[in-house]
Amino acid sequence: MTTIMRKTGIVTDPSYLDHIPEANVPEQPSRLKRLYEALAENRQMDHLVHVPAALATSADILRVHTPEYLQRLSNTHGREQVVLTPDTMTSSGSFTAAMAAAGGFCAAVKAVVEGGVDNAFALVRPPGHHAERSRAMGFCLFNNVAVGAAYARRVCGIQRVLIIDWDVHHGNGTQHAFERDPTVCFFSTHQYPHFPGTGSFTSTGRGPGEGYTVNVPLPKGYGDGEYAAIYDTLLPPLVEAFRPELILVSAGFDTHRLDPMGAMRMSDDGFAVLTRCVMNLADQSCNGRLAMVLEGGYHIDSLARCVTGVLLELSDQTHQRVSEWTDTANQKKVRYAVTRSGHVHRRYWEN
Ligand SMILES: [Zn+2]
């Protein structure tokens, strides 16, 4: 019998299945349906704590989005279909799902900050990191991770939040939400050039937020070892300098080698390794306080397996050894990312 070292919260909710885009959109309810089934069948998941998904309040949403945009989305409630962008549309249940997704992540943040759980993963949809202040984008309605970070700052009294985004796509909406804010640091690895086109090494934040946006755009073909080495090299000095009181992760699984939306080479285990990297950082800086929220991941069986692996790691039922993975990295690929990022950010961060 494995000793359970950490209490891990999960947020699940049936309302997340009621956001139903057209069939040609890859972001479908089946993603979560398969995942929830896999969790229900797995006895090791019995150790997790269910954190109820409250609906976000208007105030929660308005810390990140405009009143006009909130109104526009609330007007879609009960309507069969409203097309917001060519790939982002609502069904009658989408508004409730989106409010429960943003609110579910706030509930996860609250549980972690108040200490009811050690860490948490909000298994929500629609995803969020492409959503901009006043518009939907890339399957995203409200920016869940940004709403959660603002909630942590304004409601929970957290002084500094680090957001890590490992989705294969750049979190443009998250970057824009905090690019002028030195209290929220945004670190993103993403395939580049790729949708949405933002996230170059040289976008580093604006005004008082300059230096607090850290983009690591990567050519296609990066795998577990390279990701682990990049995280293990770039993040520890950043965390040491920034001293976050809470770490949030935009956890996308579309860097998986089987994913139809990306061209990266991660395996199922790689996500557990990245999780351990981030847990080590959270242990160093903020008593392990860590909350993740689901972003992309469009190969349905891989998504279920990878999230299960992340949950086992978060709850200490498995324990990945990061160095064993960084040893397998293609050093040339790692050096490219680390050197370019170091060159840009040296002036902002000591070391
Ligand atoms: Zn993505």
mmCIF file of C-alpha atoms and ligand atoms in Angstrom:
data_model
loop_
_atom_site.group_PDB
_atom_site.id
_atom_site.type_symbol
_atom_site.label_atom_id
_atom_site.label_comp_id
_atom_site.label_asym_id
_atom_site.label_seq_id
_atom_site.Cartn_x
_atom_site.Cartn_y
_atom_site.Cartn_z
ATOM 1 C CA MET A 1 0.000 0.000 0.000
ATOM 2 C CA THR A 2 1.441 3.340 -1.070
ATOM 3 C CA THR A 3 1.671 5.980 1.625
ATOM 4 C CA ILE A 4 -0.456 8.968 0.659
ATOM 5 C CA MET A 5 1.620 12.061 1.136
ATOM 6 C CA ARG A 6 -0.595 14.786 -0.314
ATOM 7 C CA LYS A 7 -4.262 15.578 -0.450
ATOM 8 C CA THR A 8 -5.141 16.412 -4.063
ATOM 9 C CA GLY A 9 -8.418 18.089 -4.994
ATOM 10 C CA ILE A 10 -10.215 17.633 -8.293
ATOM 11 C CA VAL A 11 -13.019 19.680 -9.772
ATOM 12 C CA THR A 12 -15.428 17.855 -12.080
ATOM 13 C CA ASP A 13 -18.943 18.887 -13.036
ATOM 14 C CA PRO A 14 -21.635 17.543 -15.378
ATOM 15 C CA SER A 15 -22.323 21.082 -16.675
ATOM 16 C CA TYR A 16 -18.960 20.980 -18.495
ATOM 17 C CA LEU A 17 -20.468 18.433 -20.894
ATOM 18 C CA ASP A 18 -23.264 20.845 -21.854
ATOM 19 C CA HIS A 19 -21.018 23.079 -23.966
ATOM 20 C CA ILE A 20 -21.534 21.453 -27.360
ATOM 21 C CA PRO A 21 -19.760 22.955 -30.388
ATOM 22 C CA GLU A 22 -20.385 21.770 -33.956
ATOM 23 C CA ALA A 23 -19.095 18.276 -34.686
ATOM 24 C CA ASN A 24 -16.164 19.508 -36.794
ATOM 25 C CA VAL A 25 -14.660 21.347 -33.784
ATOM 26 C CA PRO A 26 -12.102 19.094 -31.995
ATOM 27 C CA GLU A 27 -12.938 20.521 -28.565
ATOM 28 C CA GLN A 28 -15.887 18.213 -27.697
ATOM 29 C CA PRO A 29 -17.667 16.960 -24.540
ATOM 30 C CA SER A 30 -16.248 13.476 -25.271
ATOM 31 C CA ARG A 31 -12.844 14.734 -24.060
ATOM 32 C CA LEU A 32 -14.116 15.074 -20.495
ATOM 33 C CA LYS A 33 -16.613 12.228 -20.721
ATOM 34 C CA ARG A 34 -13.820 9.740 -21.439
ATOM 35 C CA LEU A 35 -11.621 11.295 -18.746
ATOM 36 C CA TYR A 36 -14.343 11.189 -16.079
ATOM 37 C CA GLU A 37 -15.032 7.519 -16.951
ATOM 38 C CA ALA A 38 -11.337 6.688 -16.640
ATOM 39 C CA LEU A 39 -11.154 8.370 -13.230
ATOM 40 C CA ALA A 40 -14.288 6.586 -12.015
ATOM 41 C CA GLU A 41 -12.831 3.191 -13.014
ATOM 42 C CA ASN A 42 -9.486 3.785 -11.280
ATOM 43 C CA ARG A 43 -9.389 2.852 -7.563
ATOM 44 C CA GLN A 44 -6.301 5.019 -7.022
ATOM 45 C CA MET A 45 -8.485 8.030 -7.757
ATOM 46 C CA ASP A 46 -10.576 7.228 -4.661
ATOM 47 C CA HIS A 47 -7.928 9.097 -2.656
ATOM 48 C CA LEU A 48 -8.708 12.395 -4.369
ATOM 49 C CA VAL A 49 -10.905 15.034 -2.752
ATOM 50 C CA HIS A 50 -13.833 16.343 -4.808
ATOM 51 C CA VAL A 51 -13.939 20.143 -4.678
ATOM 52 C CA PRO A 52 -17.423 21.342 -5.751
ATOM 53 C CA ALA A 53 -17.505 23.647 -8.787
ATOM 54 C CA ALA A 54 -19.258 26.878 -7.845
ATOM 55 C CA LEU A 55 -20.374 29.230 -10.626
ATOM 56 C CA ALA A 56 -18.086 32.219 -11.023
ATOM 57 C CA THR A 57 -19.643 35.511 -9.910
ATOM 58 C CA SER A 58 -19.812 38.499 -12.264
ATOM 59 C CA ALA A 59 -17.121 40.125 -10.112
ATOM 60 C CA ASP A 60 -14.828 37.106 -10.681
ATOM 61 C CA ILE A 61 -15.254 37.369 -14.460
ATOM 62 C CA LEU A 62 -14.970 41.180 -14.567
ATOM 63 C CA ARG A 63 -11.496 41.122 -13.005
ATOM 64 C CA VAL A 64 -10.364 39.798 -16.408
ATOM 65 C CA HIS A 65 -13.123 40.440 -18.980
ATOM 66 C CA THR A 66 -15.184 43.466 -20.027
ATOM 67 C CA PRO A 67 -18.833 43.908 -18.934
ATOM 68 C CA GLU A 68 -19.851 43.995 -22.630
ATOM 69 C CA TYR A 69 -18.259 40.614 -23.259
ATOM 70 C CA LEU A 70 -19.828 39.041 -20.155
ATOM 71 C CA GLN A 71 -23.201 40.379 -21.330
ATOM 72 C CA ARG A 72 -22.622 39.041 -24.830
ATOM 73 C CA LEU A 73 -21.906 35.540 -23.520
ATOM 74 C CA SER A 74 -24.777 35.617 -21.046
ATOM 75 C CA ASN A 75 -27.089 36.465 -23.969
ATOM 76 C CA THR A 76 -26.177 33.099 -25.540
ATOM 77 C CA HIS A 77 -27.768 31.245 -22.596
ATOM 78 C CA GLY A 78 -30.537 28.962 -23.832
ATOM 79 C CA ARG A 79 -29.896 29.728 -27.503
ATOM 80 C CA GLU A 80 -29.243 26.761 -29.745
ATOM 81 C CA GLN A 81 -26.119 28.156 -31.384
ATOM 82 C CA VAL A 82 -24.223 31.436 -31.522
ATOM 83 C CA VAL A 83 -21.051 31.562 -33.617
ATOM 84 C CA LEU A 84 -18.437 33.782 -31.949
ATOM 85 C CA THR A 85 -15.468 32.972 -34.220
ATOM 86 C CA PRO A 86 -15.186 30.337 -36.981
ATOM 87 C CA ASP A 87 -13.941 27.773 -34.423
ATOM 88 C CA THR A 88 -15.607 29.051 -31.257
ATOM 89 C CA MET A 89 -19.353 28.827 -30.767
ATOM 90 C CA THR A 90 -21.859 28.379 -27.988
ATOM 91 C CA SER A 91 -24.759 25.988 -27.425
ATOM 92 C CA SER A 92 -27.633 26.502 -24.975
ATOM 93 C CA GLY A 93 -25.555 25.238 -22.016
ATOM 94 C CA SER A 94 -22.275 26.953 -22.868
ATOM 95 C CA PHE A 95 -22.666 30.039 -20.709
ATOM 96 C CA THR A 96 -23.365 27.960 -17.597
ATOM 97 C CA ALA A 97 -20.487 25.624 -18.457
ATOM 98 C CA ALA A 98 -18.120 28.580 -18.900
ATOM 99 C CA MET A 99 -19.213 30.192 -15.606
ATOM 100 C CA ALA A 100 -18.763 26.813 -13.860
ATOM 101 C CA ALA A 101 -15.347 26.326 -15.494
ATOM 102 C CA ALA A 102 -14.012 29.698 -14.322
ATOM 103 C CA GLY A 103 -15.782 29.281 -10.963
ATOM 104 C CA GLY A 104 -14.538 25.700 -10.643
ATOM 105 C CA PHE A 105 -10.979 26.870 -11.006
ATOM 106 C CA CYS A 106 -11.548 29.616 -8.411
ATOM 107 C CA ALA A 107 -12.873 26.886 -6.077
ATOM 108 C CA ALA A 108 -9.685 24.880 -6.677
ATOM 109 C CA VAL A 109 -7.531 27.950 -5.956
ATOM 110 C CA LYS A 110 -9.503 28.683 -2.776
ATOM 111 C CA ALA A 111 -9.180 25.081 -1.528
ATOM 112 C CA VAL A 112 -5.413 25.160 -2.088
ATOM 113 C CA VAL A 113 -4.893 28.585 -0.499
ATOM 114 C CA GLU A 114 -7.075 27.785 2.515
ATOM 115 C CA GLY A 115 -5.290 24.470 2.970
ATOM 116 C CA GLY A 116 -8.270 22.134 2.568
ATOM 117 C CA VAL A 117 -6.143 20.338 -0.026
ATOM 118 C CA ASP A 118 -2.416 20.441 -0.789
ATOM 119 C CA ASN A 119 -2.873 20.879 -4.540
ATOM 120 C CA ALA A 120 -5.700 20.616 -7.056
ATOM 121 C CA PHE A 121 -6.590 20.025 -10.684
ATOM 122 C CA ALA A 122 -9.758 21.553 -12.212
ATOM 123 C CA LEU A 123 -10.907 19.222 -15.008
ATOM 124 C CA VAL A 124 -13.031 21.730 -16.867
ATOM 125 C CA ARG A 125 -14.129 22.791 -20.308
ATOM 126 C CA PRO A 126 -14.459 25.002 -22.276
ATOM 127 C CA PRO A 127 -10.715 25.731 -22.016
ATOM 128 C CA GLY A 128 -9.566 29.286 -21.384
ATOM 129 C CA HIS A 129 -6.069 30.499 -22.223
ATOM 130 C CA HIS A 130 -6.854 31.978 -25.667
ATOM 131 C CA ALA A 131 -9.833 34.029 -24.412
ATOM 132 C CA GLU A 132 -9.060 37.744 -24.545
ATOM 133 C CA ARG A 133 -10.489 40.532 -22.386
ATOM 134 C CA SER A 134 -13.359 41.239 -24.780
ATOM 135 C CA ARG A 135 -13.572 38.256 -27.110
ATOM 136 C CA ALA A 136 -13.703 34.487 -27.420
ATOM 137 C CA MET A 137 -10.943 32.725 -29.323
ATOM 138 C CA GLY A 138 -9.593 29.244 -30.094
ATOM 139 C CA PHE A 139 -12.372 27.191 -28.368
ATOM 140 C CA CYS A 140 -12.087 29.417 -25.253
ATOM 141 C CA LEU A 141 -14.891 31.531 -23.731
ATOM 142 C CA PHE A 142 -13.638 32.850 -20.362
ATOM 143 C CA ASN A 143 -9.953 32.766 -19.462
ATOM 144 C CA ASN A 144 -10.169 30.320 -16.561
ATOM 145 C CA VAL A 145 -6.539 30.519 -15.445
ATOM 146 C CA ALA A 146 -6.554 34.332 -15.576
ATOM 147 C CA VAL A 147 -9.815 34.494 -13.603
ATOM 148 C CA GLY A 148 -8.248 32.123 -11.044
ATOM 149 C CA ALA A 149 -5.061 34.185 -10.785
ATOM 150 C CA ALA A 150 -7.015 37.421 -10.319
ATOM 151 C CA TYR A 151 -9.190 35.684 -7.711
ATOM 152 C CA ALA A 152 -6.068 34.557 -5.845
ATOM 153 C CA ARG A 153 -4.701 38.113 -5.890
ATOM 154 C CA ARG A 154 -7.886 40.031 -5.048
ATOM 155 C CA VAL A 155 -9.898 37.610 -2.916
ATOM 156 C CA CYS A 156 -7.349 35.280 -1.309
ATOM 157 C CA GLY A 157 -4.715 37.945 -0.617
ATOM 158 C CA ILE A 158 -1.951 36.169 -2.525
ATOM 159 C CA GLN A 159 0.788 38.688 -3.385
ATOM 160 C CA ARG A 160 2.561 36.984 -6.300
ATOM 161 C CA VAL A 161 1.238 34.309 -8.670
ATOM 162 C CA LEU A 162 3.286 32.332 -11.173
ATOM 163 C CA ILE A 163 1.314 30.918 -14.123
ATOM 164 C CA ILE A 164 3.000 28.127 -16.074
ATOM 165 C CA ASP A 165 1.416 27.226 -19.442
ATOM 166 C CA TRP A 166 2.586 23.984 -21.062
ATOM 167 C CA ASP A 167 -0.200 23.703 -23.660
ATOM 168 C CA VAL A 168 1.191 23.325 -27.210
ATOM 169 C CA HIS A 169 -0.434 26.672 -28.095
ATOM 170 C CA HIS A 170 0.619 30.024 -26.680
ATOM 171 C CA GLY A 171 -1.704 31.410 -23.984
ATOM 172 C CA ASN A 172 -2.205 34.772 -25.679
ATOM 173 C CA GLY A 173 -5.192 35.730 -23.528
ATOM 174 C CA THR A 174 -3.348 35.010 -20.285
ATOM 175 C CA GLN A 175 -0.299 36.946 -21.414
ATOM 176 C CA HIS A 176 -2.414 39.953 -22.361
ATOM 177 C CA ALA A 177 -4.375 39.851 -19.088
ATOM 178 C CA PHE A 178 -1.207 40.296 -17.002
ATOM 179 C CA GLU A 179 1.433 41.757 -19.311
ATOM 180 C CA ARG A 180 1.456 45.054 -17.354
ATOM 181 C CA ASP A 181 1.201 43.365 -13.944
ATOM 182 C CA PRO A 182 4.435 42.610 -12.029
ATOM 183 C CA THR A 183 2.512 40.529 -9.454
ATOM 184 C CA VAL A 184 1.560 37.805 -11.950
ATOM 185 C CA CYS A 185 4.425 36.173 -13.806
ATOM 186 C CA PHE A 186 3.544 34.199 -16.947
ATOM 187 C CA PHE A 187 5.850 31.424 -18.202
ATOM 188 C CA SER A 188 4.883 29.583 -21.390
ATOM 189 C CA THR A 189 6.410 26.873 -23.550
ATOM 190 C CA HIS A 190 4.647 26.405 -26.877
ATOM 191 C CA GLN A 191 5.137 25.264 -30.444
ATOM 192 C CA TYR A 192 6.199 28.172 -32.643
ATOM 193 C CA PRO A 193 5.327 29.237 -35.235
ATOM 194 C CA HIS A 194 1.852 27.838 -34.603
ATOM 195 C CA PHE A 195 -1.639 29.033 -33.607
ATOM 196 C CA PRO A 196 -2.219 31.743 -32.355
ATOM 197 C CA GLY A 197 1.066 33.272 -33.583
ATOM 198 C CA THR A 198 1.970 35.170 -30.391
ATOM 199 C CA GLY A 199 4.604 34.238 -27.801
ATOM 200 C CA SER A 200 7.997 35.101 -29.282
ATOM 201 C CA PHE A 201 11.080 35.167 -27.026
ATOM 202 C CA THR A 202 11.072 38.956 -27.180
ATOM 203 C CA SER A 203 7.550 39.554 -25.834
ATOM 204 C CA THR A 204 8.495 40.011 -22.201
ATOM 205 C CA GLY A 205 5.690 42.181 -20.784
ATOM 206 C CA ARG A 206 4.953 45.900 -20.864
ATOM 207 C CA GLY A 207 5.521 48.894 -18.588
ATOM 208 C CA PRO A 208 5.670 47.812 -14.943
ATOM 209 C CA GLY A 209 5.167 44.218 -16.105
ATOM 210 C CA GLU A 210 8.258 44.153 -18.275
ATOM 211 C CA GLY A 211 10.285 41.024 -17.559
ATOM 212 C CA TYR A 212 7.352 39.186 -15.970
ATOM 213 C CA THR A 213 6.307 37.461 -19.204
ATOM 214 C CA VAL A 214 8.643 34.606 -20.109
ATOM 215 C CA ASN A 215 7.970 33.010 -23.490
ATOM 216 C CA VAL A 216 9.826 29.924 -24.637
ATOM 217 C CA PRO A 217 8.682 29.253 -28.219
ATOM 218 C CA LEU A 218 9.870 25.871 -29.476
ATOM 219 C CA PRO A 219 10.243 24.302 -32.915
ATOM 220 C CA LYS A 220 8.234 21.104 -33.383
ATOM 221 C CA GLY A 221 9.566 17.746 -32.208
ATOM 222 C CA TYR A 222 10.393 18.423 -28.553
ATOM 223 C CA GLY A 223 9.774 15.441 -26.252
ATOM 224 C CA ASP A 224 9.760 14.459 -22.564
ATOM 225 C CA GLY A 225 13.481 14.859 -21.922
ATOM 226 C CA GLU A 226 13.739 18.241 -23.621
ATOM 227 C CA TYR A 227 10.662 19.615 -21.832
ATOM 228 C CA ALA A 228 11.893 18.323 -18.473
ATOM 229 C CA ALA A 229 15.339 19.850 -19.045
ATOM 230 C CA ILE A 230 13.914 23.214 -20.111
ATOM 231 C CA TYR A 231 11.605 23.361 -17.075
ATOM 232 C CA ASP A 232 14.353 22.166 -14.756
ATOM 233 C CA THR A 233 16.803 24.784 -16.058
ATOM 234 C CA LEU A 234 14.716 27.913 -16.603
ATOM 235 C CA LEU A 235 12.168 27.766 -13.815
ATOM 236 C CA PRO A 236 14.208 27.342 -10.592
ATOM 237 C CA PRO A 237 16.086 30.679 -10.943
ATOM 238 C CA LEU A 238 12.874 32.425 -11.966
ATOM 239 C CA VAL A 239 11.038 31.052 -8.933
ATOM 240 C CA GLU A 240 13.901 31.982 -6.662
ATOM 241 C CA ALA A 241 13.851 35.579 -7.882
ATOM 242 C CA PHE A 242 10.057 36.029 -8.134
ATOM 243 C CA ARG A 243 9.102 34.061 -4.971
ATOM 244 C CA PRO A 244 5.530 33.150 -5.978
ATOM 245 C CA GLU A 245 3.039 32.487 -3.171
ATOM 246 C CA LEU A 246 0.968 30.292 -5.487
ATOM 247 C CA ILE A 247 1.700 28.443 -8.743
ATOM 248 C CA LEU A 248 -1.015 27.862 -11.344
ATOM 249 C CA VAL A 249 -0.667 25.641 -14.404
ATOM 250 C CA SER A 250 -2.512 25.930 -17.720
ATOM 251 C CA ALA A 251 -2.264 22.201 -18.336
ATOM 252 C CA GLY A 252 -2.796 21.345 -21.974
ATOM 253 C CA PHE A 253 -2.066 17.868 -23.274
ATOM 254 C CA ASP A 254 -1.799 18.698 -26.969
ATOM 255 C CA THR A 255 2.017 18.380 -26.809
ATOM 256 C CA HIS A 256 1.369 14.600 -26.749
ATOM 257 C CA ARG A 257 2.858 12.745 -29.733
ATOM 258 C CA LEU A 258 -0.573 11.395 -30.729
ATOM 259 C CA ASP A 259 -2.347 14.742 -30.536
ATOM 260 C CA PRO A 260 -3.840 15.922 -33.838
ATOM 261 C CA MET A 261 -3.354 19.637 -33.047
ATOM 262 C CA GLY A 262 0.389 19.777 -32.367
ATOM 263 C CA ALA A 263 3.704 18.363 -33.563
ATOM 264 C CA MET A 264 5.472 17.742 -30.248
ATOM 265 C CA ARG A 265 6.652 14.323 -29.035
ATOM 266 C CA MET A 266 5.654 14.040 -25.382
ATOM 267 C CA SER A 267 4.571 10.663 -24.002
ATOM 268 C CA ASP A 268 2.057 9.839 -21.260
ATOM 269 C CA ASP A 269 4.798 9.847 -18.597
ATOM 270 C CA GLY A 270 6.193 13.231 -19.657
ATOM 271 C CA PHE A 271 3.290 15.125 -18.109
ATOM 272 C CA ALA A 272 3.832 13.442 -14.742
ATOM 273 C CA VAL A 273 7.494 14.476 -14.989
ATOM 274 C CA LEU A 274 6.576 18.118 -15.680
ATOM 275 C CA THR A 275 4.112 17.901 -12.794
ATOM 276 C CA ARG A 276 6.924 16.778 -10.474
ATOM 277 C CA CYS A 277 9.127 19.655 -11.735
ATOM 278 C CA VAL A 278 6.382 22.122 -10.871
ATOM 279 C CA MET A 279 5.634 20.438 -7.518
ATOM 280 C CA ASN A 280 9.320 20.781 -6.603
ATOM 281 C CA LEU A 281 9.159 24.500 -7.434
ATOM 282 C CA ALA A 282 5.984 24.930 -5.383
ATOM 283 C CA ASP A 283 7.593 23.089 -2.461
ATOM 284 C CA GLN A 284 10.577 25.438 -2.687
ATOM 285 C CA SER A 285 8.617 28.657 -2.837
ATOM 286 C CA CYS A 286 5.085 28.297 -1.483
ATOM 287 C CA ASN A 287 4.483 25.223 0.682
ATOM 288 C CA GLY A 288 3.540 23.179 -2.381
ATOM 289 C CA ARG A 289 0.550 25.423 -3.211
ATOM 290 C CA LEU A 290 -0.297 24.456 -6.797
ATOM 291 C CA ALA A 291 -3.540 24.501 -8.798
ATOM 292 C CA MET A 292 -3.869 23.224 -12.352
ATOM 293 C CA VAL A 293 -6.600 23.803 -14.890
ATOM 294 C CA LEU A 294 -7.239 21.788 -18.033
ATOM 295 C CA GLU A 295 -6.631 23.532 -21.353
ATOM 296 C CA GLY A 296 -6.198 21.555 -24.626
ATOM 297 C CA GLY A 297 -5.620 17.880 -25.413
ATOM 298 C CA TYR A 298 -7.533 16.396 -28.326
ATOM 299 C CA HIS A 299 -6.473 12.741 -28.494
ATOM 300 C CA ILE A 300 -9.173 11.472 -26.200
ATOM 301 C CA ASP A 301 -7.586 8.277 -24.854
ATOM 302 C CA SER A 302 -4.187 9.954 -24.378
ATOM 303 C CA LEU A 303 -5.834 12.826 -22.539
ATOM 304 C CA ALA A 304 -7.475 10.423 -20.058
ATOM 305 C CA ARG A 305 -4.202 8.547 -19.478
ATOM 306 C CA CYS A 306 -2.067 11.684 -19.131
ATOM 307 C CA VAL A 307 -4.414 13.423 -16.695
ATOM 308 C CA THR A 308 -4.585 10.232 -14.626
ATOM 309 C CA GLY A 309 -0.777 10.224 -14.518
ATOM 310 C CA VAL A 310 -0.691 13.863 -13.417
ATOM 311 C CA LEU A 311 -3.200 13.158 -10.624
ATOM 312 C CA LEU A 312 -1.160 10.190 -9.364
ATOM 313 C CA GLU A 313 1.915 12.416 -9.274
ATOM 314 C CA LEU A 314 0.122 15.352 -7.593
ATOM 315 C CA SER A 315 -1.120 13.017 -4.858
ATOM 316 C CA ASP A 316 2.352 11.424 -4.425
ATOM 317 C CA GLN A 317 1.085 7.987 -5.433
ATOM 318 C CA THR A 318 3.880 8.047 -8.014
ATOM 319 C CA HIS A 319 7.174 9.917 -7.751
ATOM 320 C CA GLN A 320 8.968 10.742 -10.999
ATOM 321 C CA ARG A 321 12.716 11.348 -10.820
ATOM 322 C CA VAL A 322 13.203 14.431 -12.955
ATOM 323 C CA SER A 323 16.958 13.938 -13.448
ATOM 324 C CA GLU A 324 16.396 10.539 -15.062
ATOM 325 C CA TRP A 325 14.394 12.315 -17.764
ATOM 326 C CA THR A 326 16.597 15.364 -18.254
ATOM 327 C CA ASP A 327 19.486 12.921 -18.866
ATOM 328 C CA THR A 328 17.679 11.630 -21.963
ATOM 329 C CA ALA A 329 17.222 15.099 -23.519
ATOM 330 C CA ASN A 330 18.604 16.098 -26.899
ATOM 331 C CA GLN A 331 21.061 18.698 -25.604
ATOM 332 C CA LYS A 332 21.106 20.709 -28.791
ATOM 333 C CA LYS A 333 17.348 21.245 -28.604
ATOM 334 C CA VAL A 334 17.560 22.201 -24.927
ATOM 335 C CA ARG A 335 20.463 24.579 -25.511
ATOM 336 C CA TYR A 336 18.527 26.426 -28.214
ATOM 337 C CA ALA A 337 15.656 27.214 -25.849
ATOM 338 C CA VAL A 338 17.731 27.913 -22.759
ATOM 339 C CA THR A 339 20.265 30.126 -24.534
ATOM 340 C CA ARG A 340 17.677 32.191 -26.371
ATOM 341 C CA SER A 341 15.546 32.635 -23.265
ATOM 342 C CA GLY A 342 18.576 33.427 -21.096
ATOM 343 C CA HIS A 343 19.777 35.993 -23.601
ATOM 344 C CA VAL A 344 16.447 37.861 -23.503
ATOM 345 C CA HIS A 345 15.769 37.581 -19.772
ATOM 346 C CA ARG A 346 19.255 37.979 -18.315
ATOM 347 C CA ARG A 347 18.667 41.691 -17.844
ATOM 348 C CA TYR A 348 15.513 41.063 -15.767
ATOM 349 C CA TRP A 349 16.463 38.160 -13.514
ATOM 350 C CA GLU A 350 19.635 37.692 -11.531
ATOM 351 C CA ASN A 351 21.527 34.490 -12.524
HETATM 352 ZN ZN ZN B 1 -3.768 23.978 -27.060
#
